XYZ file of C-alpha atoms in Angstrom:
696
model
C 28.082 50.875 -17.191
C 24.893 49.581 -15.507
C 25.131 45.994 -14.334
C 22.377 43.457 -14.767
C 20.542 42.299 -11.658
C 18.618 39.476 -13.422
C 20.012 36.361 -14.972
C 19.010 34.819 -18.258
C 16.889 32.452 -16.397
C 14.854 35.308 -14.893
C 16.260 34.787 -11.460
C 17.962 37.427 -9.321
C 21.404 36.450 -7.934
C 20.326 36.726 -4.282
C 17.773 33.962 -4.934
C 20.637 31.504 -5.339
C 22.975 32.394 -2.482
C 22.258 34.842 0.317
C 24.629 37.074 2.101
C 26.112 35.322 5.047
C 24.460 35.323 8.383
C 26.202 35.782 11.704
C 24.789 32.662 13.127
C 21.996 30.114 12.701
C 19.671 28.793 15.378
C 20.514 25.437 16.949
C 18.738 22.338 15.819
C 15.382 21.888 17.534
C 15.592 25.244 19.375
C 12.812 27.776 19.277
C 13.744 31.469 20.102
C 11.941 34.661 20.782
C 12.232 36.911 17.789
C 12.801 40.071 19.799
C 15.680 41.869 21.379
C 19.404 41.383 21.448
C 20.262 37.975 22.847
C 22.593 34.917 22.667
C 21.734 32.560 19.728
C 23.453 29.312 19.443
C 26.387 30.541 21.666
C 26.780 33.788 19.735
C 25.716 37.137 21.185
C 23.817 38.947 18.487
C 23.214 42.669 18.384
C 21.070 45.050 16.443
C 21.815 44.841 12.689
C 23.135 41.288 12.753
C 21.713 38.744 10.313
C 20.385 35.476 11.847
C 19.120 32.404 10.020
C 16.196 31.164 12.075
C 15.264 27.523 10.953
C 13.764 25.659 13.833
C 10.812 27.595 15.177
C 7.846 25.731 16.690
C 5.637 27.715 14.157
C 7.582 26.600 11.138
C 6.256 29.574 8.929
C 8.231 31.904 11.189
C 11.543 30.577 9.879
C 13.755 32.697 7.647
C 16.517 35.254 7.713
C 15.997 38.105 10.250
C 17.730 41.388 11.117
C 18.276 41.618 14.896
C 16.709 44.622 16.661
C 16.472 45.837 20.228
C 12.733 45.372 19.807
C 10.917 43.000 17.508
C 13.089 41.422 14.774
C 12.158 42.062 11.162
C 12.629 39.704 8.136
C 15.715 40.618 6.079
C 15.058 42.657 2.909
C 16.165 39.626 0.851
C 13.563 37.394 2.610
C 10.354 39.368 2.659
C 8.966 38.964 -0.952
C 7.742 36.167 -2.961
C 10.527 36.363 -5.449
C 13.287 36.473 -2.834
C 13.538 32.709 -2.235
C 13.311 29.509 -4.190
C 13.619 25.909 -3.222
C 17.374 25.309 -3.238
C 18.414 28.845 -1.994
C 21.808 28.679 -0.046
C 22.470 30.491 3.284
C 26.123 30.607 4.548
C 26.623 30.855 8.305
C 29.773 32.520 9.618
C 29.374 30.881 13.013
C 29.447 27.203 11.841
C 30.925 27.489 8.401
C 27.911 25.531 7.126
C 26.083 26.514 4.006
C 22.431 25.688 4.453
C 19.988 24.923 1.773
C 16.192 25.369 1.984
C 13.660 23.061 0.338
C 9.881 23.575 -0.152
C 7.158 23.097 -2.748
C 5.249 25.765 -4.594
C 5.846 29.478 -4.611
C 7.430 31.094 -1.614
C 5.128 33.314 0.558
C 6.741 35.131 3.486
C 5.196 34.192 6.757
C 3.336 31.236 5.244
C 5.693 28.875 3.434
C 7.312 26.217 5.565
C 10.646 24.930 4.400
C 13.155 22.288 5.386
C 16.821 23.405 6.041
C 19.437 20.938 5.018
C 23.208 21.032 5.145
C 24.458 21.694 1.604
C 28.181 22.264 2.287
C 29.812 21.207 5.559
C 32.834 22.781 7.292
C 36.240 22.070 5.591
C 39.214 21.474 7.770
C 42.153 23.703 7.412
C 45.667 22.264 6.943
C 46.477 22.274 10.600
C 43.619 19.937 11.422
C 44.056 17.528 8.525
C 46.248 15.372 10.697
C 43.119 14.639 12.892
C 42.115 12.335 10.038
C 45.641 10.739 9.675
C 46.527 12.797 6.571
C 49.748 14.615 6.017
C 49.300 18.371 5.403
C 50.340 19.584 2.041
C 50.028 23.062 0.547
C 47.628 21.984 -2.132
C 44.991 24.251 -3.740
C 42.344 22.583 -1.440
C 44.333 23.338 1.653
C 44.825 26.940 0.569
C 41.143 27.347 0.070
C 40.522 25.802 3.497
C 42.935 28.292 5.170
C 41.267 31.154 3.452
C 38.006 30.029 4.960
C 39.428 29.884 8.469
C 38.029 33.306 9.348
C 34.425 32.050 8.987
C 34.748 28.342 10.077
C 35.428 26.707 13.317
C 37.887 23.882 13.317
C 36.428 20.471 12.776
C 37.841 18.053 15.260
C 37.504 14.276 15.751
C 36.659 12.056 18.723
C 36.617 8.299 18.636
C 33.429 7.330 20.644
C 30.242 8.586 22.166
C 31.871 8.422 25.544
C 34.609 10.760 24.418
C 31.966 13.169 22.998
C 30.135 13.203 26.279
C 33.334 14.001 28.187
C 34.338 16.796 25.667
C 34.886 20.341 26.793
C 34.950 21.734 23.264
C 33.839 25.298 23.015
C 30.316 26.320 22.015
C 30.152 26.610 18.242
C 32.663 23.819 17.681
C 31.709 20.901 15.347
C 33.065 17.542 16.354
C 33.186 14.361 14.185
C 32.419 11.165 16.140
C 33.854 7.951 14.564
C 31.570 5.490 16.342
C 29.393 4.779 19.261
C 31.888 2.359 20.765
C 34.189 1.807 17.808
C 35.000 3.204 14.342
C 32.637 1.793 11.803
C 29.775 0.726 14.032
C 27.206 2.958 12.260
C 27.179 5.861 14.700
C 29.622 8.191 12.935
C 28.645 11.801 12.188
C 29.067 15.491 12.871
C 27.820 17.008 16.108
C 27.515 20.751 16.809
C 28.163 22.036 20.347
C 25.640 24.442 21.798
C 24.746 25.849 25.169
C 21.020 26.059 24.332
C 18.801 24.077 26.716
C 17.905 20.946 24.779
C 16.848 18.831 27.779
C 13.358 18.249 26.334
C 14.858 17.027 23.010
C 17.439 14.814 24.802
C 14.628 13.237 26.719
C 13.079 12.074 23.401
C 16.441 10.536 22.440
C 17.457 8.162 25.227
C 19.898 6.355 22.851
C 21.677 9.680 22.388
C 21.583 9.152 18.561
C 21.165 12.894 17.752
C 21.037 14.813 21.083
C 23.865 14.118 23.456
C 24.250 15.751 26.923
C 27.881 16.688 27.693
C 29.485 16.523 31.170
C 29.867 20.320 31.201
C 26.120 20.842 30.761
C 26.290 21.758 27.044
C 24.673 19.715 24.268
C 25.966 18.102 21.132
C 23.492 17.983 18.315
C 23.891 15.834 15.235
C 23.680 17.865 12.008
C 21.335 17.124 9.088
C 18.974 14.547 10.699
C 15.990 14.095 8.323
C 17.572 10.837 7.470
C 18.250 8.619 10.418
C 20.181 5.382 10.520
C 19.565 2.440 12.910
C 23.237 2.283 13.800
C 22.976 5.712 15.410
C 20.649 4.174 18.063
C 22.791 1.047 18.634
C 20.763 -1.358 16.592
C 22.815 -4.490 16.059
C 22.762 -5.801 12.473
C 24.282 -9.261 13.400
C 21.263 -10.581 15.227
C 21.859 -9.568 18.828
C 18.594 -8.447 20.553
C 17.852 -4.779 19.707
C 14.272 -4.230 20.784
C 15.001 -1.103 22.944
C 17.354 0.409 20.363
C 15.112 -0.061 17.402
C 11.975 1.145 19.208
C 13.928 4.327 20.190
C 14.859 4.877 16.598
C 11.159 4.590 15.537
C 9.946 6.963 18.271
C 12.641 9.502 17.431
C 11.657 9.378 13.738
C 8.246 10.742 14.619
C 9.878 13.639 16.600
C 12.044 14.496 13.510
C 8.986 14.147 11.154
C 7.037 16.595 13.346
C 9.786 19.206 12.909
C 10.756 18.641 9.308
C 7.513 17.175 7.884
C 9.203 13.820 7.079
C 11.740 11.432 8.454
C 13.440 8.465 6.939
C 14.829 5.606 9.058
C 17.166 3.295 7.220
C 17.552 -0.100 8.847
C 20.546 -1.132 6.997
C 21.551 -4.642 5.773
C 21.722 -7.377 8.196
C 19.620 -9.293 10.776
C 17.789 -7.408 13.337
C 16.194 -9.389 16.341
C 13.472 -7.997 18.496
C 10.482 -9.000 20.584
C 7.841 -6.515 19.353
C 7.596 -3.045 17.949
C 5.105 -0.259 17.943
C 5.188 2.211 15.108
C 3.261 5.075 16.668
C 3.654 8.812 17.290
C 4.639 9.038 20.920
C 3.304 12.640 21.004
C 3.581 15.442 18.514
C 4.933 18.784 19.950
C 2.480 21.635 20.429
C 2.007 23.549 17.289
C 3.468 20.728 15.122
C 1.670 18.409 12.824
C 2.670 14.776 12.233
C 5.030 14.380 9.324
C 5.534 11.286 7.171
C 7.744 8.516 8.636
C 9.409 6.044 6.209
C 11.030 2.994 7.694
C 13.054 1.169 5.067
C 15.387 -1.700 4.767
C 17.949 -2.637 2.095
C 15.687 -5.204 0.397
C 13.829 -8.353 1.348
C 16.926 -10.464 1.041
C 19.352 -8.083 2.634
C 17.345 -6.814 5.685
C 15.781 -9.540 7.899
C 13.710 -8.637 10.961
C 13.272 -11.566 13.257
C 10.502 -11.514 16.017
C 11.108 -13.637 19.101
C 7.906 -12.973 21.050
C 5.536 -16.054 21.529
C 2.432 -13.826 22.172
C 2.803 -10.215 20.799
C 2.213 -8.902 17.355
C 5.608 -8.363 15.740
C 5.087 -4.851 14.312
C 2.001 -2.759 15.155
C 1.214 0.502 13.320
C -1.288 2.879 15.029
C -0.249 6.335 13.702
C -1.034 7.317 10.045
C 1.433 8.593 7.513
C 3.734 5.604 7.954
C 5.481 3.549 5.307
C 7.332 0.350 5.745
C 9.469 -0.917 2.901
C 12.104 -3.403 1.664
C 12.602 -5.914 4.385
C 11.533 -9.472 5.428
C 9.796 -10.318 8.679
C 10.094 -13.790 10.045
C 10.023 -15.660 13.403
C 12.794 -17.238 15.328
C 11.363 -20.683 15.067
C 12.022 -21.400 18.805
C 9.790 -19.084 20.860
C 7.666 -18.031 17.875
C 6.720 -19.762 14.566
C 3.771 -20.700 12.388
C 2.744 -23.286 15.009
C 3.935 -21.533 18.122
C 2.455 -18.347 19.663
C -0.554 -16.072 19.167
C 0.786 -13.008 17.482
C 0.309 -11.468 14.026
C 3.100 -10.351 11.759
C 2.330 -6.684 10.731
C -0.792 -5.128 12.271
C -2.180 -1.779 10.961
C -4.703 -0.518 13.521
C -6.769 2.392 12.406
C -9.380 1.952 15.201
C -8.427 5.338 16.679
C -9.833 7.267 13.750
C -6.522 8.617 12.602
C -7.831 10.103 9.397
C -9.289 13.555 8.877
C -11.989 13.918 6.335
C -9.691 15.867 3.955
C -6.930 13.147 3.777
C -6.594 11.818 0.249
C -3.206 10.136 0.355
C -2.297 6.760 1.690
C -2.027 6.825 5.481
C -0.359 3.525 5.818
C 1.846 1.972 3.144
C 3.533 -1.399 3.104
C 5.740 -2.007 0.047
C 8.142 -4.772 -1.033
C 7.837 -6.799 2.161
C 7.971 -10.516 2.912
C 6.047 -11.682 6.035
C 6.345 -15.359 6.888
C 6.055 -17.960 9.631
C 3.911 -15.743 11.906
C 1.633 -17.619 14.403
C -1.596 -16.023 13.167
C -2.082 -13.559 10.122
C 0.764 -12.383 8.091
C -0.743 -8.832 7.710
C -3.822 -7.972 9.800
C -5.637 -4.625 9.158
C -8.007 -3.415 11.916
C -10.648 -1.022 10.498
C -8.267 -0.173 7.675
C -8.529 3.200 5.978
C -6.436 4.325 3.073
C -4.011 1.341 3.456
C -1.795 0.855 0.458
C 0.103 -2.441 -0.161
C 2.339 -3.096 -2.982
C 4.626 -6.123 -3.590
C 3.910 -7.673 -0.182
C 4.238 -11.448 0.067
C 2.706 -13.318 3.032
C 3.641 -16.983 3.138
C 3.444 -19.986 5.564
C 1.694 -18.064 8.301
C -0.639 -19.763 10.808
C -3.871 -18.198 9.634
C -4.638 -15.778 6.758
C -2.010 -14.160 4.576
C -3.950 -10.831 4.496
C -6.888 -10.080 6.806
C -8.779 -6.769 6.415
C -11.070 -6.584 9.401
C -13.565 -3.792 9.382
C -15.614 -5.476 12.135
C -12.982 -5.050 14.940
C -12.758 -2.232 17.323
C -16.423 -2.495 18.267
C -17.472 -2.383 14.648
C -18.046 1.379 14.879
C -15.495 2.237 12.131
C -15.571 0.579 8.702
C -12.453 0.260 6.667
C -12.623 2.198 3.454
C -10.681 2.881 0.190
C -7.830 0.339 0.655
C -5.695 -0.525 -2.406
C -3.415 -3.448 -3.024
C -1.306 -4.211 -6.123
C 0.977 -7.168 -6.903
C 0.599 -8.792 -3.477
C 0.784 -12.573 -2.886
C -0.505 -15.058 -0.259
C 1.165 -18.469 -0.449
C 0.550 -21.682 1.574
C -0.890 -19.982 4.663
C -2.890 -21.926 7.206
C -6.183 -19.951 6.464
C -7.243 -17.956 3.458
C -4.948 -16.071 1.200
C -7.227 -12.935 1.632
C -10.140 -12.162 3.982
C -12.051 -8.912 3.756
C -14.751 -8.223 6.433
C -17.152 -5.337 6.685
C -14.948 -2.887 4.639
C -16.033 -0.672 1.733
C -14.381 -0.076 -1.653
C -11.262 -2.206 -1.353
C -9.477 -2.872 -4.684
C -6.945 -5.722 -5.234
C -4.974 -5.623 -8.461
C -2.979 -8.675 -9.583
C -3.477 -10.466 -6.228
C -2.280 -14.020 -6.029
C -3.664 -16.629 -3.652
C -1.835 -19.879 -4.026
C -2.467 -23.169 -2.182
C -3.728 -21.699 1.092
C -5.409 -24.206 3.400
C -9.003 -22.689 3.960
C -11.981 -23.732 1.895
C -11.920 -20.310 0.190
C -8.688 -18.925 -1.144
C -10.236 -15.502 -1.207
C -13.267 -14.316 0.821
C -15.009 -10.964 1.119
C -18.207 -9.753 2.584
C -17.187 -6.136 2.234
C -19.030 -3.758 -0.016
C -17.700 -2.950 -3.423
C -14.714 -5.279 -3.126
C -13.100 -5.505 -6.522
C -10.552 -7.978 -7.727
C -8.792 -7.191 -10.905
C -6.895 -9.972 -12.639
C -6.602 -12.207 -9.679
C -4.520 -15.372 -9.875
C -6.018 -18.085 -7.652
C -4.889 -21.667 -7.337
C -6.340 -24.287 -5.027
C -4.313 -26.531 -2.829
C -3.621 -29.963 -4.267
C -6.039 -32.728 -2.996
C -8.224 -30.339 -1.079
C -12.003 -30.798 -1.046
C -14.886 -28.275 -1.432
C -12.430 -25.643 -2.629
C -13.810 -22.268 -3.626
C -11.435 -19.918 -5.407
C -13.165 -16.586 -4.707
C -16.339 -16.072 -2.617
C -17.982 -12.675 -2.632
C -20.694 -11.963 -0.199
C -20.755 -8.180 -0.097
C -23.047 -5.911 -2.186
C -21.570 -4.514 -5.414
C -18.419 -6.689 -5.322
C -17.000 -8.278 -8.445
C -14.151 -9.919 -10.329
C -12.597 -8.657 -13.567
C -10.726 -11.095 -15.693
C -8.115 -13.339 -13.813
C -7.231 -16.936 -13.658
C -8.674 -19.598 -11.394
C -6.884 -22.953 -11.274
C -8.040 -26.311 -9.829
C -10.913 -24.933 -7.770
C -14.097 -27.091 -7.519
C -16.021 -23.830 -7.531
C -14.172 -21.082 -9.274
C -16.233 -18.004 -8.120
C -19.138 -18.107 -5.725
C -21.524 -15.148 -5.496
C -23.743 -14.900 -2.292
C -24.660 -11.214 -2.137
C -26.656 -8.586 -4.160
C -25.608 -6.707 -7.161
C -22.419 -8.600 -7.768
C -20.674 -9.110 -11.092
C -18.133 -11.377 -12.776
C -16.468 -10.282 -16.138
C -14.546 -12.684 -18.362
C -12.520 -14.839 -15.925
C -10.468 -17.829 -17.097
C -10.664 -21.237 -15.516
C -8.450 -24.320 -15.792
C -7.651 -27.504 -13.877
C -4.083 -27.557 -15.001
C -3.508 -31.102 -13.945
C -4.702 -30.619 -10.364
C -6.215 -33.981 -10.376
C -9.927 -33.360 -10.067
C -12.692 -31.773 -12.133
C -14.279 -28.415 -11.318
C -17.978 -28.533 -10.364
C -18.945 -24.985 -11.136
C -17.033 -22.112 -12.639
C -19.425 -19.562 -11.211
C -21.940 -20.427 -8.480
C -24.764 -17.877 -8.176
C -27.172 -20.056 -6.302
C -27.334 -17.657 -3.343
C -27.079 -14.394 -5.240
C -29.494 -11.889 -6.496
C -29.380 -9.120 -9.155
C -25.985 -10.202 -10.347
C -24.244 -10.041 -13.826
C -21.978 -12.860 -15.065
C -20.215 -12.167 -18.431
C -18.440 -15.321 -19.728
C -17.863 -14.226 -23.325
C -14.222 -14.998 -24.199
C -13.761 -16.967 -20.986
C -11.513 -20.023 -21.508
C -13.338 -23.214 -20.358
C -11.427 -25.735 -22.540
C -10.910 -29.251 -21.240
C -13.330 -28.822 -18.492
C -16.121 -31.033 -17.158
C -18.089 -28.447 -15.248
C -21.339 -26.577 -14.825
C -20.343 -23.135 -15.884
C -23.086 -21.178 -13.986
C -25.156 -22.614 -11.191
C -28.394 -20.619 -11.201
C -30.095 -19.375 -7.972
C -33.120 -21.145 -6.421
C -35.519 -18.370 -7.596
C -37.062 -16.894 -10.706
C -34.644 -14.636 -12.398
C -35.570 -10.928 -12.160
C -34.732 -8.204 -14.643
C -31.704 -7.333 -12.701
C -30.098 -10.852 -13.135
C -27.995 -11.257 -16.194
C -26.093 -14.120 -17.760
C -24.241 -12.784 -20.716
C -22.225 -14.688 -23.310
C -20.983 -18.240 -23.565
C -17.568 -19.970 -23.884
C -15.103 -20.476 -26.653
C -15.698 -22.621 -29.623
C -13.243 -25.200 -28.489
C -15.230 -25.548 -25.227
C -18.455 -26.138 -27.178
C -16.959 -28.445 -29.667
C -15.829 -30.934 -27.122
C -19.358 -31.072 -25.709
C -18.241 -31.188 -22.075
C -19.653 -27.945 -20.687
C -23.160 -27.590 -19.179
C -23.727 -23.833 -19.118
C -26.814 -23.552 -16.796
C -27.806 -25.783 -13.810
C -31.554 -25.589 -12.909
C -31.774 -26.419 -9.248
C -35.453 -25.818 -8.162
C -38.283 -25.119 -10.650
C -36.307 -22.278 -12.053
C -37.746 -19.947 -14.704
C -35.177 -18.059 -16.822
C -34.373 -16.223 -20.019
C -31.527 -17.108 -22.314
C -29.363 -14.054 -22.873
C -31.292 -11.729 -20.480
C -29.493 -8.633 -21.622
C -28.435 -9.771 -24.983
C -24.948 -10.666 -26.283
C -22.421 -8.124 -25.054
C -23.095 -4.830 -26.844
C -24.984 -6.373 -29.767
C -28.478 -6.740 -28.461
C -28.810 -10.319 -29.817
C -29.252 -13.582 -28.123
C -25.995 -15.155 -26.896
C -23.857 -17.839 -28.519
C -25.190 -20.639 -30.789
C -25.404 -23.353 -28.084
C -26.977 -23.369 -24.633
C -26.477 -26.290 -22.333
C -29.026 -26.799 -19.492
C -28.269 -29.204 -16.665
C -31.698 -30.271 -15.320
C -31.489 -30.767 -11.611
C -35.159 -29.797 -11.281
C -38.120 -28.789 -13.459
C -37.453 -25.844 -15.783
C -39.645 -23.067 -17.146
C -38.016 -21.668 -20.290
C -39.112 -18.187 -21.312
C -38.264 -16.542 -24.635
C -35.016 -14.646 -25.290
C -35.333 -10.947 -25.243
C -33.940 -10.100 -28.621
C -32.328 -11.836 -31.632
C -31.297 -10.939 -35.104
C -33.605 -12.207 -37.885
C -32.236 -15.344 -39.287
C -30.040 -16.179 -36.286
C -30.007 -19.861 -35.283
C -29.345 -21.407 -31.889
C -29.627 -24.695 -30.065
C -30.609 -25.583 -26.481
C -29.366 -28.939 -25.142
C -31.023 -30.337 -22.026
C -29.498 -33.024 -19.818
C -31.362 -34.857 -17.063
C -29.526 -35.387 -13.842
C -29.044 -38.657 -12.016
C -32.703 -38.744 -10.856
C -34.310 -37.977 -14.185
C -37.938 -37.051 -14.836
C -37.358 -33.270 -14.888
C -39.985 -31.501 -16.907
C -39.293 -28.685 -19.389
C -41.963 -26.125 -20.254
C -41.649 -23.493 -22.955
C -43.551 -20.406 -21.928
C -44.729 -17.508 -24.067
C -46.381 -16.842 -27.487
C -43.092 -16.118 -29.161
C -42.049 -19.814 -29.281
C -43.287 -21.642 -32.345
C -42.330 -25.022 -30.852
C -43.339 -27.857 -28.585
C -41.434 -29.967 -26.140
C -41.686 -33.621 -25.611
C -40.769 -34.796 -22.102
C -41.110 -38.359 -23.010
C -38.010 -40.408 -22.147
C -36.641 -37.941 -19.575
C -34.813 -40.705 -17.702
C -31.729 -40.212 -15.561
C -28.770 -38.883 -17.608
C -30.690 -38.632 -20.903
C -30.183 -35.747 -23.377
C -32.278 -34.015 -25.893
C -31.992 -30.785 -27.968
C -34.004 -28.395 -29.965
C -32.913 -25.959 -32.766
C -34.476 -22.597 -33.415
C -34.267 -19.782 -35.952
C -35.368 -16.224 -35.319
C -37.933 -15.121 -37.972
C -39.601 -11.713 -38.242
C -43.329 -12.039 -38.597
C -44.463 -8.874 -40.422
C -48.121 -9.387 -39.614
C -47.379 -9.582 -35.824
C -44.469 -7.082 -36.074
C -42.155 -9.046 -33.970
C -39.501 -11.807 -33.990
C -40.657 -15.363 -33.430
C -38.423 -18.305 -32.438
C -39.373 -21.110 -34.747
C -38.272 -24.759 -34.152
C -36.171 -26.199 -36.923
C -36.806 -29.812 -37.475
C -37.877 -32.208 -34.790
C -36.757 -32.421 -31.211
C -34.105 -35.075 -30.860
C -35.491 -37.814 -28.587
C -33.878 -38.302 -25.046
C -31.024 -40.678 -25.305
């Protein structure tokens, strides 16, 4: 009877588990794929199968048949359908079953994979006593004994010092209980090899993963794509650990260059340091920099404390880095909000770390809390592809977040930065500053009670704030919620609380769409919701904006004649109009303007029923652009404290006259109009209804 070689899933059995190999290459060791030689302490001869997994050119990795000349890929490792992500490779030398991981379809000689330990060596009954257990002839013990012909005995040593003094044979795997004591975070399996790993050991001064033994051999920690701070001697009870933590960070980059990624888990506790640099200390020849992820156990559980009075706490200068889930604070003695000159987290992209083809975030900050730093909480130098999410900067000496595209000589502009759900609370400067960057987007950004005049300021091009939440500091003067000075920047929706000027536009081509404003019991009235007095070619859409219970000028117009590119669209809610407290337009200097320059949003008609004009200077009123036949509207004019401002209606489409008599300080008047289609002229005329109310 013919047996089936393909499963119901369409996979061949050899794709799941390969035939055992005589030996695997040692961690971090590159070998020449030619001739009979000693591999990981085993003399291999022609015909032996060897699992090669740590070549400098990662695409060379795989299962090979040994030859007296050039090695060849094994027959079960030389076609696209021979290997899938998850394929297992047993090793007779170590007793370890390795698993390969990669993305996409396997291509021999092209695909790069990561080799991870899937199944470790099981101890036989004779060695169970090394763990304090009593040998019994259980099923598990019997299975372990049956594996004794392919597995070395797993033995235990108590400390790193004992490991270094060990004379265990090459090929032995030792379990180390701790660096200095059981449970101190160092525990793990180490494989003994005679390969020359002096270069790797030099990159690991804390002997976390590469340990030089007294007899000249090396002990290599198995499965090291995830690193733990305890391996490097980092103290989680607050003892100074600058050297140890810096070594862990540096070694993470080495691992990432070999396995395309590395994770460094900080653990739960308090870590004290002076300053740290998150930077690739030098990628090996032929290796590209992998992604490094440094993560804590949560903002509450992992606390990093900086003690330097002058240095930046954490500085990132290499791309493909991610920091998550810890808090960063100062010791309050040498360093605090009022002591020292350093920033909290600095991302410095001045070195031009990004190739043109990069489309993923190069720097990521996620779920962090940065507080009590002398200068900025987070300072980004020429930031490119920086992603921040859930970062809170509070009680820092200057800005909460500072995106500085003008630093580093101004030759590199930051670009394409993205922030979501970040908060800046009670910092000594602004909540957010953006300088000379391009296309930065901030979603759900909160700036609450920061000390500077502006809670948020940007002169970067195309800065976009989506649904911001901005609240002024109680009792402050001249507060501006958001000031945008860069071309093409804008605000979409959002809430502004207690700011004397909600949004100020001072650039070209800017826009504001449907924000909400409130005083919320702050204790003083808002002066302007949107100030456009220094802007050109802007668009402000205030339909559906909530201006109830305000006593404000909604839009302060510029000191120039409005051009076709300038648009004021929509008005406020009925409740706002009913209370009669909102003056919609402020005329500051012989201003000429149209009501409803682009028409009510999407309808091509003049805006709401009532327009309020605060006369701070003479006004030249031109006709609205379009209106529906039969539509009525009213214009209310109010003289300022000086009075005597002259109103002139310009254009042949007005069927009305304006009487400036009685235009004394503070007086009001109004006119009502109806749009009527004149068939003889073929156009809509704006006809005055009734008499102008006298100034009162």
